[in-house]
């Protein structure tokens, strides 16, 4: 636990100053004047007293227990301060000072030095190059932000200090309450996952917000986030998409998987709610503050204006929410109470001359109606609208039900007070129906994650002998300088993990090609075999539908001549002869590797269409059975697999089986960085892979 950082009983400010414009002065003054009741020790060897507090030449000179040291001295002095803190038994340090790895190699060297020191002394460190730490409950502002934000039960971590200052200022102006805040800068020691874990256990935190640019340990992040998100919502902005590694786009899968895709999949796997900007971060946080969660996807929209109601309905449908009509009994009740011109279905339009009484009628029924899991109340301030009373009724009815209410009061000065009233009482209220419904949908999706059962992870029985054979083959290829494994070896490796391929053989002469073709049975497919040729079709290295001996002989000669002309330096092993497989639908199965989170499995429509349509889905390994089925359902072309115009449906179970086998293969052989199986021909029952390539690194 990090209580010595967020709940310290004593704080030393190293670099405290009398000069008002210096950060050491601002931080000490913040702690002294904004409510912190613990012991404060200014550290400055040139002063006897600062702001009425006795000043000490060093931390070790204090002679009392110090939980936290906030360090604001020049970068080159920080190592000696850390050593002094270690000798004095300080548990945690916040290094505000910049001038470390963000400045170049010299700064990076200095950062490594202080990291070695904190490890030596068992200290935990926030920073360097950060804004600091806040706990509003303690009145503790150990930052150089001028004021504390209002108290609240939302905690926030940020990789950016400047953004943190702006958000604190915004929170003060908007009345948005924070509990704890930390800016961790270079995160040489403590990072996003540490603070996520701490806030997850913190009894004073209900909602966790964060801004990150990268993640230090992807596997640990997912593990911690999965556990925390089951207890409380985690809402993050991820910016600054970084390269997933020095990956040459030599496979379809690698080309289609951008580095940011891995973060999207990591957040999905862990139940993290991803938002795109600061405004959306707080808009989404608002809807969680009531602590009420819908039991399902059924949303009722009630409005006094048709247009906003339609916008809300459209947005709800796009977000997968269900706009069912209320029950027969409720509709009959509303018909008696509302004017004849009111729309009684969903959205319920109480029309423009509605007063708070009409809203109350609808909300009373919504509270008990089985077709309603939550309510969005839309209001436009028309001539007779008693805006404040509508807000009061919303709060009153909300107290009588566990169903969440969300408001959308559209306008300016006429709705400002009512909107503020609702927010103060933890009912989210927005000025745009699109924003209101988008925020509410995040609530619904979070509930789905929270109650989702653990996925089923299949372990296929692969013998130790097979694993040793594959391991030996991969290591031998790597040691020989091979990074792209051609189809023969790729097919062999994948076959050992249960991926089916057509009958095949390698021919080095035309006579051998004929013999293999006759053993397999006509028609056959012929492909040039060369470790230097990736896209065989581009150099005339593929022939299909060869029906007899004559065609096979001619194809062998033509292919070898074409390839030698197109790529005279390529080594040609021979020509592969394959059984020609027809029917079914072409899909692609693939693997790529992200430096932060590890392997991702890809699935999509295959053949030549994958590069054009890019209709693909991804999941991080290990992939569970439910995730594999979700991958199929996500692609737009899934209808083609279900059978159209009288066609038989394809075997989705076969696709899932192959996804899970690929997941197990790369988990057990991390030397594999990319795999392309394109196309995999999925049939009514089963399927067969027609081509494959593996990249190791």
XYZ file of C-alpha atoms in Angstrom:
697
model
C 0.000 0.000 0.000
C 1.073 3.563 -0.689
C -0.530 5.273 2.303
C 2.824 6.884 3.177
C 2.471 8.826 -0.107
C -1.249 9.638 -0.062
C -1.820 9.720 3.719
C 1.521 10.776 5.240
C 1.622 11.806 8.872
C 4.706 13.916 8.193
C 6.148 15.617 5.116
C 9.555 17.159 4.448
C 9.795 19.721 1.630
C 13.380 19.503 0.393
C 14.204 22.740 -1.390
C 11.706 24.857 0.547
C 12.200 28.545 -0.209
C 11.294 32.002 1.031
C 10.998 33.261 -2.552
C 7.322 33.288 -3.506
C 7.897 32.445 -7.160
C 9.900 29.306 -6.421
C 8.172 25.916 -6.475
C 9.682 25.018 -3.099
C 7.844 27.979 -1.583
C 4.533 27.238 -3.359
C 4.425 23.592 -2.242
C 5.278 24.388 1.379
C 2.693 27.183 1.463
C 0.039 24.909 -0.094
C 0.599 22.303 2.603
C 0.673 24.891 5.349
C -2.412 26.892 4.358
C -4.820 24.478 2.639
C -5.623 22.160 5.520
C -2.863 19.590 5.907
C -2.680 18.757 9.637
C 0.401 16.536 9.673
C 3.925 17.579 10.617
C 5.792 19.781 8.121
C 9.565 20.082 7.875
C 11.102 22.643 5.473
C 14.579 21.543 4.351
C 17.048 24.245 3.257
C 20.615 24.517 4.633
C 20.642 28.284 4.014
C 17.587 29.115 6.140
C 16.686 28.873 9.813
C 12.959 29.446 9.294
C 10.495 29.530 6.374
C 6.842 30.615 6.646
C 7.115 30.467 10.432
C 8.370 26.853 10.439
C 11.764 25.793 11.730
C 14.018 24.923 8.781
C 16.505 22.033 8.756
C 19.731 21.646 6.761
C 18.894 18.053 5.737
C 16.232 15.413 6.166
C 18.446 13.379 8.478
C 18.878 16.462 10.692
C 15.148 16.514 11.537
C 15.492 13.613 13.963
C 11.834 12.578 13.625
C 9.958 9.998 11.552
C 9.194 11.307 8.058
C 6.772 9.460 5.800
C 7.128 11.545 2.648
C 9.772 13.858 1.210
C 8.812 16.251 -1.606
C 11.992 17.102 -3.488
C 12.371 20.359 -5.448
C 16.128 20.843 -5.755
C 18.248 20.975 -8.972
C 18.504 17.602 -10.745
C 22.222 17.103 -10.027
C 21.555 17.428 -6.268
C 18.687 14.896 -6.197
C 20.906 11.778 -5.753
C 22.471 13.167 -2.575
C 19.002 14.100 -1.257
C 17.708 10.578 -1.982
C 20.673 9.125 -0.103
C 19.953 11.435 2.840
C 16.288 10.376 2.810
C 17.331 6.731 2.762
C 19.623 7.206 5.767
C 16.771 8.971 7.597
C 14.298 6.117 6.945
C 11.931 8.064 4.681
C 9.368 5.715 3.083
C 8.340 7.708 0.014
C 9.640 10.562 -2.126
C 8.003 12.791 -4.727
C 10.662 14.169 -7.073
C 9.122 17.274 -8.637
C 12.426 18.251 -10.269
C 12.795 17.947 -14.058
C 16.023 17.382 -15.960
C 16.161 13.598 -16.158
C 15.560 11.144 -19.011
C 13.245 13.589 -20.776
C 16.311 15.750 -21.502
C 18.580 13.151 -23.088
C 21.321 10.651 -22.202
C 22.890 12.659 -19.359
C 19.520 13.070 -17.726
C 18.756 9.379 -18.248
C 22.020 8.468 -16.528
C 21.065 10.668 -13.546
C 17.624 9.014 -13.425
C 19.206 5.546 -13.339
C 21.385 6.725 -10.458
C 18.441 7.830 -8.311
C 16.554 4.646 -9.222
C 19.458 2.558 -7.950
C 19.432 4.561 -4.711
C 15.727 4.160 -3.991
C 16.037 0.416 -4.595
C 18.992 0.275 -2.238
C 17.077 2.034 0.553
C 13.642 0.492 -0.101
C 12.048 3.865 -0.898
C 9.097 4.260 -3.306
C 9.262 7.232 -5.656
C 6.766 9.349 -7.602
C 8.413 11.053 -10.587
C 10.824 12.561 -11.335
C 9.563 15.453 -13.495
C 6.073 15.516 -12.032
C 3.442 17.791 -10.500
C 3.064 15.917 -7.207
C 0.330 14.425 -5.019
C -3.034 15.618 -3.658
C -5.427 14.197 -1.069
C -8.392 16.546 -0.645
C -9.697 14.664 2.397
C -6.502 15.598 4.258
C -6.233 19.069 2.735
C -2.897 17.867 1.373
C -1.718 19.736 -1.707
C 1.839 18.544 -2.302
C 1.892 20.065 -5.781
C 2.560 23.491 -7.267
C -1.086 23.833 -8.374
C -2.355 26.922 -6.529
C -5.557 25.444 -5.069
C -7.143 22.189 -3.998
C -10.050 20.883 -6.077
C -13.341 20.209 -4.265
C -13.601 17.022 -2.220
C -15.020 13.977 -3.960
C -14.737 10.234 -4.413
C -13.057 10.287 -7.835
C -9.303 9.682 -7.931
C -7.085 10.585 -10.861
C -3.588 9.677 -12.053
C -1.828 11.485 -14.875
C 1.402 11.008 -16.757
C 1.315 14.712 -17.659
C 1.868 17.321 -14.960
C 0.776 20.276 -17.117
C -2.475 18.503 -17.915
C -2.911 17.841 -14.217
C -2.667 21.550 -13.378
C -5.276 22.351 -16.030
C -7.632 19.623 -14.794
C -7.386 20.785 -11.201
C -8.252 24.311 -12.319
C -11.143 22.958 -14.396
C -12.410 20.891 -11.450
C -12.400 23.965 -9.210
C -14.365 25.979 -11.783
C -16.843 23.158 -12.446
C -17.285 21.975 -8.877
C -16.091 18.482 -9.823
C -14.866 16.684 -6.725
C -11.601 14.757 -6.503
C -10.381 12.509 -3.718
C -6.785 11.819 -4.648
C -4.611 12.990 -7.502
C -1.104 12.049 -8.592
C 1.086 13.133 -11.486
C 3.901 10.609 -11.980
C 5.929 12.145 -14.819
C 8.835 9.924 -15.884
C 7.530 7.052 -13.684
C 11.031 5.776 -12.985
C 9.600 3.777 -10.063
C 5.873 4.000 -9.352
C 3.737 3.913 -12.484
C 0.141 3.830 -13.728
C -0.403 0.225 -12.649
C 0.775 0.894 -9.089
C -1.651 3.803 -8.707
C -4.452 1.883 -10.380
C -3.925 -0.922 -7.880
C -3.816 1.498 -4.932
C -6.958 3.375 -5.951
C -8.654 0.034 -6.535
C -8.157 -0.831 -2.859
C -8.773 2.701 -1.565
C -12.021 2.885 0.425
C -12.352 6.613 -0.340
C -12.286 6.100 -4.138
C -15.385 5.071 -6.109
C -14.252 6.016 -9.633
C -10.743 5.949 -11.127
C -9.707 8.318 -13.927
C -6.387 8.441 -15.691
C -4.331 9.946 -18.490
C -1.528 7.766 -19.882
C 0.807 7.921 -22.850
C 2.216 4.417 -22.509
C 2.251 1.459 -20.136
C 5.390 0.104 -18.506
C 4.397 -3.545 -18.011
C 1.480 -4.548 -20.225
C 0.830 -7.991 -18.741
C 0.753 -6.679 -15.178
C -1.424 -3.735 -16.217
C -4.063 -6.083 -17.663
C -3.932 -8.354 -14.623
C -4.411 -5.456 -12.173
C -6.970 -3.587 -14.297
C -9.135 -6.722 -14.678
C -9.246 -7.104 -10.911
C -9.899 -3.413 -10.193
C -12.543 -2.934 -12.916
C -14.654 -5.702 -11.373
C -14.989 -3.466 -8.296
C -15.061 0.103 -9.614
C -15.052 1.847 -13.008
C -11.678 2.691 -14.555
C -11.899 5.440 -17.216
C -8.739 6.305 -19.130
C -7.448 8.564 -21.878
C -4.654 6.949 -23.875
C -2.720 9.313 -26.117
C 0.590 9.260 -27.915
C 0.327 6.025 -29.909
C 3.807 4.538 -29.844
C 5.410 2.090 -32.266
C 4.711 -1.487 -31.261
C 8.275 -2.382 -32.198
C 10.622 -2.294 -35.179
C 8.215 -4.424 -37.188
C 8.575 -4.613 -40.945
C 5.103 -4.822 -42.452
C 5.981 -8.132 -44.075
C 2.742 -9.842 -43.115
C -0.869 -8.851 -43.573
C -1.409 -9.129 -39.839
C 1.525 -6.895 -38.946
C 0.455 -4.268 -41.464
C -3.101 -4.163 -40.139
C -2.248 -4.027 -36.429
C -1.326 -0.493 -35.409
C 0.286 -0.081 -31.999
C -2.768 1.732 -30.660
C -4.837 -1.332 -31.523
C -3.057 -3.222 -28.766
C -4.169 -0.630 -26.207
C -7.742 -0.880 -27.439
C -7.637 -4.652 -27.013
C -5.895 -4.429 -23.639
C -8.563 -2.058 -22.339
C -11.300 -4.313 -23.683
C -9.764 -7.396 -22.058
C -9.330 -5.593 -18.736
C -12.729 -3.842 -18.653
C -11.196 -0.358 -18.852
C -13.450 2.336 -20.307
C -11.526 4.229 -22.967
C -12.399 7.832 -23.818
C -10.895 10.101 -26.441
C -10.477 13.431 -24.684
C -10.596 15.391 -21.447
C -14.183 16.550 -21.933
C -15.414 13.008 -22.504
C -13.387 11.766 -19.519
C -15.407 13.898 -17.128
C -18.682 13.468 -19.006
C -18.419 9.721 -18.570
C -17.269 10.027 -14.962
C -20.418 12.052 -14.148
C -22.748 9.203 -15.077
C -20.981 6.840 -12.660
C -21.166 9.189 -9.662
C -24.698 8.153 -8.692
C -23.407 4.671 -7.891
C -26.493 3.202 -9.586
C -26.183 0.693 -12.384
C -28.815 -0.534 -14.858
C -29.740 -4.210 -14.699
C -29.920 -4.375 -18.499
C -29.822 -2.483 -21.800
C -33.421 -1.164 -21.770
C -33.449 2.641 -21.742
C -36.489 4.889 -21.575
C -36.199 8.360 -23.105
C -38.647 10.998 -21.911
C -38.612 14.405 -23.600
C -40.599 17.584 -24.139
C -39.085 18.130 -27.603
C -39.235 15.790 -30.591
C -35.886 16.610 -32.207
C -33.653 15.944 -29.180
C -35.650 12.779 -28.527
C -34.884 11.508 -32.031
C -31.162 12.331 -31.641
C -31.142 10.425 -28.363
C -32.954 7.446 -29.903
C -30.555 7.293 -32.862
C -27.544 7.448 -30.556
C -29.004 4.785 -28.280
C -29.459 2.372 -31.161
C -25.895 2.958 -32.406
C -24.626 2.144 -28.912
C -26.586 -1.102 -28.672
C -29.190 0.142 -26.180
C -32.744 -1.229 -26.340
C -35.606 1.291 -26.654
C -38.528 -0.978 -25.839
C -41.992 0.489 -25.292
C -43.139 0.463 -21.697
C -45.465 -2.320 -20.580
C -49.122 -2.370 -21.691
C -50.201 -1.358 -18.178
C -47.830 1.613 -18.133
C -48.910 2.831 -21.573
C -52.572 2.653 -20.558
C -51.743 4.587 -17.381
C -49.860 7.270 -19.347
C -52.730 7.537 -21.835
C -55.024 8.560 -18.978
C -52.606 11.076 -17.467
C -50.978 12.710 -20.510
C -52.603 14.826 -23.237
C -53.847 13.083 -26.434
C -50.996 14.595 -28.455
C -48.296 13.005 -26.291
C -46.238 10.137 -27.754
C -46.645 7.184 -25.410
C -44.054 4.803 -26.748
C -40.272 5.199 -26.560
C -39.199 8.032 -26.606
C -42.117 9.272 -24.513
C -42.819 12.827 -25.685
C -44.680 14.809 -23.010
C -44.799 17.676 -25.583
C -43.683 21.281 -25.364
C -46.182 22.641 -22.830
C -45.251 20.008 -20.263
C -44.705 21.027 -16.680
C -42.945 18.993 -14.012
C -46.165 17.076 -13.253
C -46.041 15.293 -16.620
C -42.417 14.318 -16.101
C -43.379 13.005 -12.655
C -46.130 10.812 -14.163
C -43.680 9.150 -16.556
C -40.912 8.734 -13.976
C -43.294 7.125 -11.469
C -44.199 4.450 -14.014
C -40.609 4.052 -15.213
C -39.507 3.222 -11.679
C -41.646 0.064 -11.618
C -41.879 -0.824 -15.306
C -40.097 -4.102 -16.243
C -39.199 -2.729 -19.696
C -37.122 0.097 -18.203
C -33.611 -0.342 -16.769
C -32.691 3.348 -16.812
C -34.130 6.733 -17.844
C -32.811 9.673 -19.843
C -34.797 12.845 -19.109
C -34.543 15.440 -21.892
C -35.757 18.983 -21.275
C -35.785 22.134 -23.368
C -36.732 25.355 -21.494
C -40.003 26.281 -23.194
C -42.376 29.002 -21.983
C -44.233 26.953 -19.361
C -41.413 24.584 -18.383
C -40.698 24.738 -14.639
C -37.108 23.618 -15.066
C -36.045 23.585 -11.391
C -39.075 21.509 -10.391
C -38.273 18.900 -13.040
C -34.789 18.607 -11.549
C -36.212 18.272 -8.043
C -38.628 15.563 -9.174
C -35.782 13.689 -10.850
C -33.815 13.718 -7.610
C -36.874 12.766 -5.541
C -37.772 9.797 -7.761
C -34.139 8.760 -8.102
C -33.988 8.281 -4.330
C -36.874 5.813 -4.589
C -35.306 3.512 -7.185
C -32.053 1.748 -8.023
C -32.555 2.537 -11.707
C -30.119 5.230 -12.890
C -31.476 8.549 -14.149
C -29.511 10.804 -16.481
C -30.558 14.320 -17.439
C -30.149 16.276 -20.651
C -31.191 19.883 -20.062
C -30.601 21.763 -23.292
C -30.109 25.521 -23.149
C -28.154 28.247 -21.419
C -28.989 30.424 -18.394
C -32.501 28.973 -18.031
C -31.222 25.466 -17.306
C -27.887 26.252 -15.654
C -29.108 26.216 -12.061
C -31.097 23.001 -12.476
C -28.167 21.278 -14.178
C -25.859 22.297 -11.342
C -28.436 21.108 -8.794
C -28.575 17.641 -10.366
C -24.802 17.317 -10.629
C -24.358 18.414 -7.025
C -26.670 15.564 -6.072
C -24.761 13.054 -8.222
C -27.238 12.860 -11.089
C -25.430 13.354 -14.371
C -26.889 16.100 -16.540
C -25.705 17.108 -20.008
C -26.534 19.734 -22.599
C -26.485 17.460 -25.656
C -28.538 14.254 -26.069
C -25.758 12.601 -28.043
C -23.299 13.131 -25.186
C -25.869 12.027 -22.599
C -26.593 8.740 -24.360
C -22.943 8.036 -25.136
C -22.087 8.482 -21.466
C -25.027 6.321 -20.368
C -23.992 3.574 -22.790
C -20.589 3.378 -21.054
C -22.501 2.646 -17.845
C -24.336 -0.225 -19.542
C -21.180 -1.678 -21.095
C -19.404 -1.487 -17.740
C -22.191 -3.446 -16.066
C -21.852 -6.127 -18.747
C -18.150 -6.416 -18.026
C -18.632 -6.404 -14.270
C -21.052 -9.327 -14.383
C -19.321 -11.207 -17.183
C -18.201 -14.683 -16.222
C -14.546 -15.649 -16.577
C -13.725 -16.823 -20.074
C -12.948 -20.477 -20.811
C -9.310 -20.995 -21.754
C -8.754 -24.200 -23.716
C -5.472 -26.118 -23.370
C -4.896 -28.506 -26.266
C -2.894 -31.651 -25.472
C 0.398 -31.072 -27.300
C 3.046 -33.670 -26.413
C 6.444 -32.718 -25.062
C 8.051 -34.454 -28.041
C 6.169 -32.175 -30.442
C 7.108 -29.087 -28.437
C 10.784 -30.118 -28.464
C 10.640 -30.663 -32.227
C 9.127 -27.216 -32.851
C 11.501 -25.532 -30.416
C 14.531 -27.122 -32.071
C 13.293 -26.095 -35.544
C 12.631 -22.473 -34.518
C 15.979 -22.094 -32.773
C 17.856 -23.633 -35.698
C 16.174 -21.244 -38.131
C 16.869 -18.249 -35.914
C 20.529 -19.258 -35.456
C 20.798 -19.564 -39.251
C 19.672 -15.935 -39.576
C 16.200 -16.820 -40.882
C 13.423 -14.469 -39.774
C 10.719 -15.240 -42.358
C 9.813 -18.926 -42.310
C 8.425 -20.066 -45.639
C 5.341 -22.123 -46.200
C 6.905 -25.615 -45.965
C 8.332 -25.128 -42.484
C 5.429 -22.893 -41.439
C 2.947 -25.579 -42.482
C 4.901 -28.221 -40.592
C 4.930 -26.187 -37.366
C 1.272 -25.234 -37.630
C 0.238 -28.786 -38.529
C 1.806 -30.017 -35.300
C -0.562 -27.660 -33.447
C -3.655 -28.968 -35.239
C -3.969 -26.600 -38.219
C -5.056 -28.653 -41.267
C -3.397 -28.123 -44.672
C -3.993 -29.764 -48.074
C -1.994 -32.835 -49.110
C 1.283 -31.578 -50.547
C 4.806 -32.375 -51.721
C 7.947 -30.559 -52.905
C 9.117 -31.227 -56.479
C 12.593 -30.335 -57.739
C 12.020 -31.525 -61.307
C 9.097 -31.635 -63.725
C 9.016 -35.451 -63.504
C 8.848 -35.270 -59.721
C 6.060 -32.687 -59.970
C 4.004 -35.068 -62.156
C 4.593 -37.998 -59.785
C 3.492 -35.989 -56.714
C 0.469 -34.582 -58.572
C -0.698 -38.086 -59.509
C -0.273 -39.272 -55.916
C -2.355 -36.360 -54.634
C -4.916 -36.525 -57.444
C -5.880 -33.899 -59.994
C -6.608 -30.989 -60.054
C -3.607 -29.538 -58.208
C -2.096 -26.179 -57.280
C 1.591 -25.354 -57.824
C 3.586 -22.713 -55.921
C 7.219 -21.771 -56.226
C 9.266 -22.609 -53.122
C 11.832 -19.959 -52.181
C 12.792 -18.390 -48.832
C 13.376 -15.106 -50.697
C 9.917 -14.806 -52.255
C 7.057 -13.713 -49.983
C 4.362 -12.701 -52.478
C 4.566 -15.528 -55.011
C 1.705 -14.377 -57.231
C 3.532 -11.124 -58.001
C 6.392 -13.009 -59.720
C 4.316 -15.619 -61.550
C 4.996 -18.227 -58.891
C 1.484 -19.671 -58.524
C -0.623 -21.857 -60.837
C -4.036 -23.293 -59.932
C -6.458 -25.820 -61.355
C -3.895 -27.968 -63.186
C -5.808 -30.975 -64.521
C -3.255 -33.388 -66.023
C 0.404 -34.331 -66.574
C 0.850 -31.963 -69.543
C -0.362 -28.902 -67.589
C 1.827 -29.774 -64.599
C 4.979 -30.104 -66.740
C 4.298 -26.854 -68.578
C 3.537 -25.025 -65.339
C 6.771 -26.239 -63.721
C 8.906 -24.933 -66.574
C 6.995 -21.664 -66.952
C 7.027 -20.875 -63.218
C 10.732 -21.495 -62.735
C 11.609 -19.380 -65.788
C 9.278 -16.525 -64.725
C 10.669 -16.431 -61.213
C 14.305 -16.486 -62.323
C 13.610 -13.558 -64.642
C 11.726 -11.564 -61.996
C 14.112 -12.352 -59.105
C 17.396 -13.671 -60.501
C 19.055 -13.639 -57.078
C 16.388 -15.733 -55.356
C 17.214 -19.260 -54.201
C 14.600 -21.668 -55.617
C 14.165 -24.912 -53.696
C 11.619 -26.260 -56.162
C 7.869 -26.203 -56.636
C 5.268 -27.235 -54.064
C 2.395 -29.347 -55.366
C -0.852 -29.080 -53.423
C -4.210 -30.762 -53.425
C -6.659 -28.232 -54.890
C -9.324 -27.404 -52.318
C -12.564 -25.783 -53.473
C -15.683 -24.443 -51.833
C -16.005 -22.654 -48.513
C -15.201 -19.058 -47.607
C -11.760 -17.499 -47.424
C -10.788 -15.976 -44.074
C -7.462 -14.884 -42.621
C -6.012 -15.984 -39.294
C -2.947 -14.206 -38.015
C -0.702 -13.273 -35.133
C 1.219 -10.070 -34.495
C 3.310 -8.897 -31.563
C 3.122 -5.711 -29.512
C 6.101 -4.739 -27.349
C 3.858 -3.629 -24.476
C 1.148 -6.289 -24.313
C 2.549 -9.237 -26.265
C 0.844 -11.305 -28.955
C -2.452 -10.465 -30.650
C -4.545 -12.881 -32.706
C -6.253 -11.491 -35.825
C -9.281 -12.775 -37.710
C -11.045 -11.410 -40.790
C -12.141 -12.002 -44.336
C -9.249 -13.508 -46.256
C -7.742 -13.758 -49.690
C -6.990 -10.540 -51.542
C -9.801 -8.704 -49.751
C -8.098 -8.370 -46.391
C -5.851 -5.489 -47.527
C -8.712 -3.711 -49.293
C -11.529 -4.117 -46.775
C -9.434 -4.347 -43.588
C -12.440 -6.058 -42.014
C -10.574 -7.639 -39.119
C -10.769 -8.141 -35.369
C -8.009 -8.618 -32.790
C -7.600 -10.068 -29.295
C -4.604 -10.235 -26.998
C -3.373 -13.651 -25.965
C -4.249 -15.785 -24.193
C -7.546 -15.804 -26.091
C -10.531 -17.413 -24.386
C -13.369 -19.261 -26.079
C -15.844 -16.400 -25.646
C -13.340 -13.902 -27.028
C -12.788 -16.101 -30.098
C -16.518 -16.145 -30.877
C -16.651 -12.372 -30.318
C -13.908 -11.930 -32.923
C -16.104 -13.596 -35.530
C -19.165 -11.549 -34.565
C -17.259 -8.252 -34.785
C -16.353 -8.308 -38.461
C -18.769 -6.692 -40.897
C -18.518 -9.682 -43.232
C -19.844 -12.157 -40.650
C -23.074 -12.492 -42.668
C -21.080 -14.134 -45.464
C -20.038 -16.826 -42.999
C -23.619 -17.368 -41.875
C -24.773 -18.200 -45.404
C -26.441 -15.845 -47.891
C -28.758 -16.553 -50.822
C -29.179 -20.203 -50.012
C -25.534 -20.925 -49.200
C -24.745 -23.229 -46.297
C -23.328 -21.542 -43.184
C -19.634 -21.938 -42.448
C -18.282 -23.810 -39.447
C -17.641 -21.087 -36.861
C -16.532 -23.698 -34.347
C -13.666 -24.612 -36.688
C -12.548 -20.962 -36.808
C -12.705 -20.694 -33.014
C -10.673 -23.891 -32.696
C -7.920 -22.456 -34.904
C -7.880 -19.105 -33.081
C -7.388 -20.920 -29.774
C -4.655 -23.160 -31.215
C -2.743 -20.137 -32.535
C -3.090 -18.450 -29.149
C -1.621 -21.483 -27.404
C 1.190 -21.823 -29.961
C 2.526 -18.276 -29.522
C 2.087 -18.338 -25.762
C 4.262 -21.450 -25.657
C 6.728 -20.212 -28.306
C 7.150 -16.450 -27.805
C 9.991 -16.454 -30.365
C 7.173 -16.385 -32.945
C 6.303 -12.733 -33.630
C 3.918 -12.966 -36.577
C 1.865 -15.608 -38.364
C -0.213 -15.337 -41.510
C -2.625 -18.075 -42.513
C -4.190 -16.583 -45.620
C -6.467 -17.895 -46.778
C -7.997 -20.345 -44.365
C -10.839 -21.950 -46.283
C -13.676 -22.524 -43.813
C -16.344 -24.979 -44.963
C -19.726 -26.177 -43.783
C -17.828 -28.626 -41.587
C -14.180 -27.938 -40.736
C -11.712 -26.072 -42.880
C -8.255 -26.101 -44.366
C -5.386 -23.577 -44.494
C -4.071 -22.949 -47.990
C -1.012 -20.834 -47.253
C 1.030 -19.852 -44.200
C 4.046 -17.848 -43.167
C 5.745 -17.362 -39.787
C 8.056 -14.546 -38.701
C 10.391 -15.068 -35.743
C 12.517 -12.598 -33.823
